[in-house]
């Protein structure tokens, strides 16, 4: 009996691999660095399906090189690495993993928010470098108070919502701006919908959760940063390209805003000599929003299940191009 050929482009949890191996001939990319676009085209040339990652560029040349593909299963919520209309045109189902990572990513949004506000990383470094020579000083290491302040959320999707809910736990007033207004959430949680300009102007902490699209590329630039409070802290866990990095550096050095907590950056990885890394008012993490053991395992398992459903010609648990179901008659 024909066993479908599957390529997994990064190492994932073993039980997810076991699941795939029950039905497919599987190969896994062994390196820590992702395959280059040329390598990926070669690897998928004969594949019926693949488990892919945010670093894999999925575009028309890839589909040309991989004519047997039925399903691509991305283990992430963001899909900005994929030409979705092209996948749909080629009849390739696209799985992805929203939901299962929202809570872990929101936890990290708060870790970044608190760390930046209360200067956690900066003061830890100061202690380790042997600077704690005098005892407790009433005027040292003052930071921003989180409780009672205003939390602005840009993009009230799954992760934005979980971050907003955590704000309520810190007695914060939550305002949001989103493509679509969510009256039911406003009613349930007391969030207030505001214009983008008001979110920029009124937030003490502004947390970005919009997906990267042509419309949100450099969504936050000089003009927007200048509208923020000089005491405000910007937090980004979406994609680095949503913020204009040069404008952000200017804002942080000229005092347009007070600080930034960044899990993502443009470019990634951040070059080690990038001037943003010299700033004490910035906390930078290496894109680890969903990187808890539980969330990553659930993402990988869901990725495996999406892949297997696509190979069998069934509906996926989470599909980014469900309009294909009708064309494929499933
Ligand atoms: C996502 O899910 O889009 C993250 O950025 C990658 O884990």
mmCIF file of C-alpha atoms and ligand atoms in Angstrom:
data_model
loop_
_atom_site.group_PDB
_atom_site.id
_atom_site.type_symbol
_atom_site.label_atom_id
_atom_site.label_comp_id
_atom_site.label_asym_id
_atom_site.label_seq_id
_atom_site.Cartn_x
_atom_site.Cartn_y
_atom_site.Cartn_z
ATOM 1 C CA UNK A 1 0.000 0.000 0.000
ATOM 2 C CA UNK A 2 1.225 3.503 -0.848
ATOM 3 C CA UNK A 3 2.603 5.339 2.160
ATOM 4 C CA UNK A 4 2.587 9.123 1.709
ATOM 5 C CA UNK A 5 5.925 10.933 1.840
ATOM 6 C CA UNK A 6 6.191 13.591 4.502
ATOM 7 C CA UNK A 7 8.927 16.067 5.324
ATOM 8 C CA UNK A 8 9.228 17.751 8.737
ATOM 9 C CA UNK A 9 11.345 20.879 8.362
ATOM 10 C CA UNK A 10 12.415 21.256 12.027
ATOM 11 C CA UNK A 11 12.843 18.997 15.030
ATOM 12 C CA UNK A 12 9.600 18.682 16.995
ATOM 13 C CA UNK A 13 8.305 16.702 20.005
ATOM 14 C CA UNK A 14 8.884 12.929 19.543
ATOM 15 C CA UNK A 15 5.253 11.958 20.150
ATOM 16 C CA UNK A 16 4.195 14.212 17.245
ATOM 17 C CA UNK A 17 6.760 12.480 15.027
ATOM 18 C CA UNK A 18 5.520 9.063 16.217
ATOM 19 C CA UNK A 19 1.990 10.010 15.173
ATOM 20 C CA UNK A 20 3.149 10.948 11.672
ATOM 21 C CA UNK A 21 5.227 7.792 11.324
ATOM 22 C CA UNK A 22 2.179 5.586 11.868
ATOM 23 C CA UNK A 23 0.930 6.531 8.402
ATOM 24 C CA UNK A 24 3.767 8.102 6.449
ATOM 25 C CA UNK A 25 7.333 7.713 5.288
ATOM 26 C CA UNK A 26 8.822 10.587 7.198
ATOM 27 C CA UNK A 27 12.061 12.501 7.091
ATOM 28 C CA UNK A 28 13.102 15.227 9.524
ATOM 29 C CA UNK A 29 15.506 18.113 8.862
ATOM 30 C CA UNK A 30 18.375 17.464 11.276
ATOM 31 C CA UNK A 31 19.968 20.915 11.651
ATOM 32 C CA UNK A 32 19.158 23.724 14.066
ATOM 33 C CA UNK A 33 19.254 26.296 11.260
ATOM 34 C CA UNK A 34 16.283 25.936 8.877
ATOM 35 C CA UNK A 35 16.744 24.721 5.288
ATOM 36 C CA UNK A 36 17.374 27.456 2.723
ATOM 37 C CA UNK A 37 14.617 28.080 0.126
ATOM 38 C CA UNK A 38 16.637 26.071 -2.435
ATOM 39 C CA UNK A 39 17.083 23.173 -0.001
ATOM 40 C CA UNK A 40 13.397 23.278 0.882
ATOM 41 C CA UNK A 41 12.425 23.044 -2.790
ATOM 42 C CA UNK A 42 14.601 19.938 -3.137
ATOM 43 C CA UNK A 43 13.370 18.368 0.098
ATOM 44 C CA UNK A 44 9.700 18.769 -0.812
ATOM 45 C CA UNK A 45 10.089 17.772 -4.489
ATOM 46 C CA UNK A 46 8.527 14.376 -3.890
ATOM 47 C CA UNK A 47 6.502 15.093 -0.742
ATOM 48 C CA UNK A 48 2.751 14.631 -0.282
ATOM 49 C CA UNK A 49 2.787 16.748 2.837
ATOM 50 C CA UNK A 50 5.045 18.657 5.198
ATOM 51 C CA UNK A 51 5.150 20.025 8.707
ATOM 52 C CA UNK A 52 6.594 23.499 8.341
ATOM 53 C CA UNK A 53 7.710 26.390 10.488
ATOM 54 C CA UNK A 54 7.600 30.197 10.413
ATOM 55 C CA UNK A 55 11.125 30.308 8.947
ATOM 56 C CA UNK A 56 10.170 28.345 5.805
ATOM 57 C CA UNK A 57 9.337 30.527 2.801
ATOM 58 C CA UNK A 58 6.326 28.996 1.063
ATOM 59 C CA UNK A 59 5.769 30.646 -2.318
ATOM 60 C CA UNK A 60 5.025 29.932 -5.989
ATOM 61 C CA UNK A 61 8.527 28.569 -6.796
ATOM 62 C CA UNK A 62 8.177 26.130 -3.868
ATOM 63 C CA UNK A 63 4.792 24.920 -5.146
ATOM 64 C CA UNK A 64 6.262 24.585 -8.667
ATOM 65 C CA UNK A 65 9.023 22.392 -7.243
ATOM 66 C CA UNK A 66 6.640 20.261 -5.129
ATOM 67 C CA UNK A 67 3.765 19.235 -7.419
ATOM 68 C CA UNK A 68 2.519 16.341 -5.230
ATOM 69 C CA UNK A 69 1.828 18.450 -2.131
ATOM 70 C CA UNK A 70 -1.656 18.004 -0.657
ATOM 71 C CA UNK A 71 -1.152 19.601 2.749
ATOM 72 C CA UNK A 72 1.248 21.907 4.555
ATOM 73 C CA UNK A 73 0.957 21.961 8.305
ATOM 74 C CA UNK A 74 2.461 25.025 9.955
ATOM 75 C CA UNK A 75 3.260 24.760 13.665
ATOM 76 C CA UNK A 76 2.515 28.399 14.461
ATOM 77 C CA UNK A 77 -0.366 30.840 14.463
ATOM 78 C CA UNK A 78 1.386 33.398 12.224
ATOM 79 C CA UNK A 79 1.215 32.636 8.510
ATOM 80 C CA UNK A 80 3.217 35.543 7.089
ATOM 81 C CA UNK A 81 5.830 33.182 5.618
ATOM 82 C CA UNK A 82 3.195 31.594 3.372
ATOM 83 C CA UNK A 83 1.628 32.825 0.131
ATOM 84 C CA UNK A 84 -1.870 31.673 1.127
ATOM 85 C CA UNK A 85 -3.691 32.545 -2.158
ATOM 86 C CA UNK A 86 -0.993 30.605 -4.052
ATOM 87 C CA UNK A 87 -1.503 27.547 -1.795
ATOM 88 C CA UNK A 88 -5.251 27.743 -2.383
ATOM 89 C CA UNK A 89 -4.752 28.101 -6.142
ATOM 90 C CA UNK A 90 -2.625 24.940 -6.082
ATOM 91 C CA UNK A 91 -5.212 23.040 -4.012
ATOM 92 C CA UNK A 92 -2.853 22.671 -1.021
ATOM 93 C CA UNK A 93 -4.545 22.685 2.396
ATOM 94 C CA UNK A 94 -2.840 24.823 5.032
ATOM 95 C CA UNK A 95 -2.984 23.766 8.656
ATOM 96 C CA UNK A 96 -1.897 26.024 11.526
ATOM 97 C CA UNK A 97 -2.073 26.054 15.335
ATOM 98 C CA UNK A 98 -3.989 28.995 16.821
ATOM 99 C CA UNK A 99 -5.552 28.731 20.273
ATOM 100 C CA UNK A 100 -3.172 26.243 21.885
ATOM 101 C CA UNK A 101 -0.423 28.855 22.168
ATOM 102 C CA UNK A 102 -2.472 31.907 23.165
ATOM 103 C CA UNK A 103 -2.191 31.577 26.953
ATOM 104 C CA UNK A 104 1.553 30.845 27.005
ATOM 105 C CA UNK A 105 2.218 33.787 24.674
ATOM 106 C CA UNK A 106 0.084 36.098 26.806
ATOM 107 C CA UNK A 107 1.993 34.949 29.910
ATOM 108 C CA UNK A 108 5.185 36.014 28.188
ATOM 109 C CA UNK A 109 3.646 39.350 27.165
ATOM 110 C CA UNK A 110 3.175 40.003 30.862
ATOM 111 C CA UNK A 111 6.648 38.766 31.730
ATOM 112 C CA UNK A 112 8.042 41.304 29.245
ATOM 113 C CA UNK A 113 5.726 44.062 30.407
ATOM 114 C CA UNK A 114 6.664 43.572 34.060
ATOM 115 C CA UNK A 115 10.357 43.043 33.366
ATOM 116 C CA UNK A 116 10.557 46.277 31.363
ATOM 117 C CA UNK A 117 8.428 48.301 33.779
ATOM 118 C CA UNK A 118 10.258 47.178 36.922
ATOM 119 C CA UNK A 119 13.719 46.990 35.331
ATOM 120 C CA UNK A 120 14.115 43.301 36.199
ATOM 121 C CA UNK A 121 16.784 42.378 33.641
ATOM 122 C CA UNK A 122 18.760 45.583 34.093
ATOM 123 C CA UNK A 123 18.903 45.313 37.884
ATOM 124 C CA UNK A 124 19.689 41.563 37.823
ATOM 125 C CA UNK A 125 22.651 42.313 35.544
ATOM 126 C CA UNK A 126 23.749 45.115 37.899
ATOM 127 C CA UNK A 127 23.758 42.731 40.855
ATOM 128 C CA UNK A 128 25.655 40.001 38.982
ATOM 129 C CA UNK A 129 28.250 42.520 37.856
ATOM 130 C CA UNK A 130 29.087 43.154 41.532
ATOM 131 C CA UNK A 131 27.495 46.592 41.851
ATOM 132 C CA UNK A 132 25.288 45.904 44.895
ATOM 133 C CA UNK A 133 27.721 47.429 47.344
ATOM 134 C CA UNK A 134 25.421 49.567 49.455
ATOM 135 C CA UNK A 135 22.317 48.317 51.182
ATOM 136 C CA UNK A 136 18.712 49.139 50.259
ATOM 137 C CA UNK A 137 18.403 52.699 48.918
ATOM 138 C CA UNK A 138 15.017 54.450 48.868
ATOM 139 C CA UNK A 139 15.712 56.181 45.532
ATOM 140 C CA UNK A 140 17.435 53.424 43.575
ATOM 141 C CA UNK A 141 15.912 51.362 40.755
ATOM 142 C CA UNK A 142 12.595 53.149 40.524
ATOM 143 C CA UNK A 143 10.378 51.840 37.725
ATOM 144 C CA UNK A 144 6.829 52.208 36.404
ATOM 145 C CA UNK A 145 3.847 50.942 38.395
ATOM 146 C CA UNK A 146 1.853 48.354 36.458
ATOM 147 C CA UNK A 147 -1.253 47.995 38.629
ATOM 148 C CA UNK A 148 -3.850 50.699 38.098
ATOM 149 C CA UNK A 149 -2.330 51.816 34.778
ATOM 150 C CA UNK A 150 -3.848 51.625 31.284
ATOM 151 C CA UNK A 151 -3.097 48.624 29.104
ATOM 152 C CA UNK A 152 -3.642 49.143 25.375
ATOM 153 C CA UNK A 153 -4.006 46.097 23.152
ATOM 154 C CA UNK A 154 -3.510 46.358 19.392
ATOM 155 C CA UNK A 155 -5.222 43.336 17.853
ATOM 156 C CA UNK A 156 -7.793 41.558 20.023
ATOM 157 C CA UNK A 157 -7.372 38.041 18.556
ATOM 158 C CA UNK A 158 -6.637 34.968 20.676
ATOM 159 C CA UNK A 159 -3.316 36.198 22.135
ATOM 160 C CA UNK A 160 -4.475 39.817 22.458
ATOM 161 C CA UNK A 161 -7.531 38.650 24.393
ATOM 162 C CA UNK A 162 -5.497 36.499 26.798
ATOM 163 C CA UNK A 163 -3.087 39.407 27.380
ATOM 164 C CA UNK A 164 -6.010 41.765 28.014
ATOM 165 C CA UNK A 165 -7.497 39.314 30.548
ATOM 166 C CA UNK A 166 -4.187 39.211 32.404
ATOM 167 C CA UNK A 167 -4.327 43.016 32.555
ATOM 168 C CA UNK A 168 -7.590 42.783 34.511
ATOM 169 C CA UNK A 169 -5.786 40.604 37.065
ATOM 170 C CA UNK A 170 -3.351 43.475 37.580
ATOM 171 C CA UNK A 171 -6.204 45.968 38.091
ATOM 172 C CA UNK A 172 -5.404 47.651 34.792
ATOM 173 C CA UNK A 173 -7.855 49.596 32.671
ATOM 174 C CA UNK A 174 -7.924 47.788 29.322
ATOM 175 C CA UNK A 175 -8.454 49.634 26.043
ATOM 176 C CA UNK A 176 -8.082 48.041 22.621
ATOM 177 C CA UNK A 177 -7.948 48.745 18.936
ATOM 178 C CA UNK A 178 -8.646 45.965 16.467
ATOM 179 C CA UNK A 179 -9.700 45.538 12.830
ATOM 180 C CA UNK A 180 -13.037 44.240 14.058
ATOM 181 C CA UNK A 181 -14.736 45.576 17.138
ATOM 182 C CA UNK A 182 -15.694 42.859 19.672
ATOM 183 C CA UNK A 183 -18.820 44.110 21.530
ATOM 184 C CA UNK A 184 -19.350 40.748 23.262
ATOM 185 C CA UNK A 185 -15.858 40.925 24.826
ATOM 186 C CA UNK A 186 -16.377 44.571 25.762
ATOM 187 C CA UNK A 187 -19.520 43.503 27.593
ATOM 188 C CA UNK A 188 -18.010 40.435 29.240
ATOM 189 C CA UNK A 189 -14.722 41.972 30.388
ATOM 190 C CA UNK A 190 -15.268 45.738 30.329
ATOM 191 C CA UNK A 191 -12.618 46.370 27.648
ATOM 192 C CA UNK A 192 -13.021 49.705 25.880
ATOM 193 C CA UNK A 193 -12.705 49.987 22.094
ATOM 194 C CA UNK A 194 -10.745 53.095 21.010
ATOM 195 C CA UNK A 195 -9.280 54.513 17.792
ATOM 196 C CA UNK A 196 -5.650 53.727 16.997
ATOM 197 C CA UNK A 197 -4.646 57.297 17.880
ATOM 198 C CA UNK A 198 -6.373 57.057 21.246
ATOM 199 C CA UNK A 199 -4.764 53.692 21.977
ATOM 200 C CA UNK A 200 -1.387 55.257 21.224
ATOM 201 C CA UNK A 201 -2.057 58.377 23.284
ATOM 202 C CA UNK A 202 -3.720 56.813 26.337
ATOM 203 C CA UNK A 203 -1.798 53.571 26.923
ATOM 204 C CA UNK A 204 0.777 53.297 29.693
ATOM 205 C CA UNK A 205 1.595 49.879 28.254
ATOM 206 C CA UNK A 206 0.847 49.111 24.615
ATOM 207 C CA UNK A 207 0.965 45.437 23.657
ATOM 208 C CA UNK A 208 0.989 44.541 19.956
ATOM 209 C CA UNK A 209 -0.792 41.399 18.759
ATOM 210 C CA UNK A 210 -1.677 42.086 15.113
ATOM 211 C CA UNK A 211 -0.659 39.569 12.437
ATOM 212 C CA UNK A 212 1.972 40.682 9.924
ATOM 213 C CA UNK A 213 0.264 41.545 6.625
ATOM 214 C CA UNK A 214 1.056 44.137 3.927
ATOM 215 C CA UNK A 215 -1.214 46.535 5.889
ATOM 216 C CA UNK A 216 0.571 46.033 9.225
ATOM 217 C CA UNK A 217 4.131 46.137 7.871
ATOM 218 C CA UNK A 218 5.765 49.049 9.786
ATOM 219 C CA UNK A 219 2.363 49.767 11.357
ATOM 220 C CA UNK A 220 4.184 51.495 14.230
ATOM 221 C CA UNK A 221 6.601 54.097 12.914
ATOM 222 C CA UNK A 222 7.847 57.554 13.937
ATOM 223 C CA UNK A 223 4.435 59.157 13.554
ATOM 224 C CA UNK A 224 2.753 56.615 15.835
ATOM 225 C CA UNK A 225 5.578 56.513 18.410
ATOM 226 C CA UNK A 226 5.473 60.298 18.744
ATOM 227 C CA UNK A 227 1.808 60.042 19.729
ATOM 228 C CA UNK A 228 2.608 57.821 22.730
ATOM 229 C CA UNK A 229 3.246 59.008 26.297
ATOM 230 C CA UNK A 230 6.927 59.624 27.138
ATOM 231 C CA UNK A 231 6.341 57.283 30.098
ATOM 232 C CA UNK A 232 4.808 54.516 27.972
ATOM 233 C CA UNK A 233 6.216 51.038 27.436
ATOM 234 C CA UNK A 234 5.728 49.200 24.141
ATOM 235 C CA UNK A 235 5.514 45.402 24.102
ATOM 236 C CA UNK A 236 5.691 43.347 20.902
ATOM 237 C CA UNK A 237 5.043 39.617 20.573
ATOM 238 C CA UNK A 238 3.658 39.585 17.031
ATOM 239 C CA UNK A 239 6.267 40.075 14.310
ATOM 240 C CA UNK A 240 9.268 42.408 14.310
ATOM 241 C CA UNK A 241 8.280 43.969 10.982
ATOM 242 C CA UNK A 242 5.127 45.446 12.541
ATOM 243 C CA UNK A 243 7.393 48.066 14.143
ATOM 244 C CA UNK A 244 9.857 50.208 12.191
ATOM 245 C CA UNK A 245 13.053 49.246 14.068
ATOM 246 C CA UNK A 246 14.896 52.495 13.242
ATOM 247 C CA UNK A 247 11.962 54.568 14.446
ATOM 248 C CA UNK A 248 11.785 52.502 17.635
ATOM 249 C CA UNK A 249 15.474 53.067 18.336
ATOM 250 C CA UNK A 250 14.936 56.803 17.872
ATOM 251 C CA UNK A 251 11.886 56.757 20.163
ATOM 252 C CA UNK A 252 13.810 54.951 22.901
ATOM 253 C CA UNK A 253 16.882 57.185 22.718
ATOM 254 C CA UNK A 254 15.035 60.489 22.307
ATOM 255 C CA UNK A 255 12.566 59.777 25.110
ATOM 256 C CA UNK A 256 9.397 59.615 22.984
ATOM 257 C CA UNK A 257 8.609 56.458 24.961
ATOM 258 C CA UNK A 258 10.144 55.058 28.163
ATOM 259 C CA UNK A 259 10.904 51.465 27.203
ATOM 260 C CA UNK A 260 10.180 48.407 25.099
ATOM 261 C CA UNK A 261 9.766 44.697 25.747
ATOM 262 C CA UNK A 262 10.424 42.823 22.511
ATOM 263 C CA UNK A 263 10.009 39.122 21.815
ATOM 264 C CA UNK A 264 10.380 39.719 18.076
ATOM 265 C CA UNK A 265 12.541 42.057 16.052
ATOM 266 C CA UNK A 266 13.256 43.149 12.505
ATOM 267 C CA UNK A 267 15.615 41.583 11.540
ATOM 268 C CA UNK A 268 15.678 38.226 13.333
ATOM 269 C CA UNK A 269 17.982 37.152 14.838
ATOM 270 C CA UNK A 270 18.931 40.623 16.116
ATOM 271 C CA UNK A 271 22.512 41.258 14.918
ATOM 272 C CA UNK A 272 24.739 41.153 18.011
ATOM 273 C CA UNK A 273 26.090 44.656 17.288
ATOM 274 C CA UNK A 274 22.620 46.200 16.844
ATOM 275 C CA UNK A 275 22.462 49.485 18.822
ATOM 276 C CA UNK A 276 19.125 48.504 20.397
ATOM 277 C CA UNK A 277 21.048 45.948 22.477
ATOM 278 C CA UNK A 278 23.013 48.764 24.141
ATOM 279 C CA UNK A 279 19.871 50.313 25.599
ATOM 280 C CA UNK A 280 18.990 49.640 29.240
ATOM 281 C CA UNK A 281 15.319 50.475 28.709
ATOM 282 C CA UNK A 282 14.770 47.512 26.383
ATOM 283 C CA UNK A 283 14.269 43.826 27.157
ATOM 284 C CA UNK A 284 14.867 41.592 24.121
ATOM 285 C CA UNK A 285 13.881 37.938 23.928
ATOM 286 C CA UNK A 286 14.610 35.490 21.069
ATOM 287 C CA UNK A 287 11.029 34.949 19.749
ATOM 288 C CA UNK A 288 9.916 32.561 22.497
ATOM 289 C CA UNK A 289 6.267 33.614 22.984
ATOM 290 C CA UNK A 290 4.854 30.090 22.713
ATOM 291 C CA UNK A 291 7.943 28.305 24.044
ATOM 292 C CA UNK A 292 6.539 26.527 27.083
ATOM 293 C CA UNK A 293 6.831 22.741 27.111
ATOM 294 C CA UNK A 294 3.076 22.321 27.201
ATOM 295 C CA UNK A 295 2.193 24.772 24.430
ATOM 296 C CA UNK A 296 4.944 23.700 22.078
ATOM 297 C CA UNK A 297 4.018 20.032 22.516
ATOM 298 C CA UNK A 298 0.343 20.800 21.876
ATOM 299 C CA UNK A 299 1.302 22.825 18.788
ATOM 300 C CA UNK A 300 3.395 19.972 17.435
ATOM 301 C CA UNK A 301 0.695 17.386 18.105
ATOM 302 C CA UNK A 302 -1.941 19.573 16.470
ATOM 303 C CA UNK A 303 0.458 20.093 13.553
ATOM 304 C CA UNK A 304 0.772 16.317 13.184
ATOM 305 C CA UNK A 305 -3.011 15.824 13.335
ATOM 306 C CA UNK A 306 -3.608 18.579 10.751
ATOM 307 C CA UNK A 307 -1.071 16.937 8.466
ATOM 308 C CA UNK A 308 -2.608 13.485 8.779
ATOM 309 C CA UNK A 309 -6.127 14.817 8.161
ATOM 310 C CA UNK A 310 -4.928 16.586 5.007
ATOM 311 C CA UNK A 311 -3.176 13.458 3.755
ATOM 312 C CA UNK A 312 -6.361 11.462 4.281
ATOM 313 C CA UNK A 313 -8.397 14.081 2.430
ATOM 314 C CA UNK A 314 -10.298 15.099 5.569
ATOM 315 C CA UNK A 315 -10.998 18.501 7.106
ATOM 316 C CA UNK A 316 -8.219 19.857 9.344
ATOM 317 C CA UNK A 317 -8.664 20.879 12.979
ATOM 318 C CA UNK A 318 -7.457 24.388 12.076
ATOM 319 C CA UNK A 319 -7.251 25.353 8.424
ATOM 320 C CA UNK A 320 -6.085 28.700 7.000
ATOM 321 C CA UNK A 321 -7.752 28.166 3.601
ATOM 322 C CA UNK A 322 -11.028 26.322 4.378
ATOM 323 C CA UNK A 323 -12.511 27.644 1.125
ATOM 324 C CA UNK A 324 -10.644 24.714 -0.454
ATOM 325 C CA UNK A 325 -12.935 22.202 1.260
ATOM 326 C CA UNK A 326 -15.656 22.815 -1.306
ATOM 327 C CA UNK A 327 -13.261 22.518 -4.262
ATOM 328 C CA UNK A 328 -11.830 19.289 -2.823
ATOM 329 C CA UNK A 329 -15.284 17.973 -1.926
ATOM 330 C CA UNK A 330 -14.489 17.382 1.764
HETATM 331 C C1 LIG B 1 3.695 31.847 15.957
HETATM 332 O O1 LIG B 1 2.994 30.941 16.378
HETATM 333 O O2 LIG B 1 3.380 32.528 14.969
HETATM 334 C C2 LIG B 1 4.989 32.110 16.661
HETATM 335 O O3 LIG B 1 5.515 33.328 16.327
HETATM 336 C C3 LIG B 1 5.991 31.010 16.398
HETATM 337 O O4 LIG B 1 5.930 30.076 17.421
#
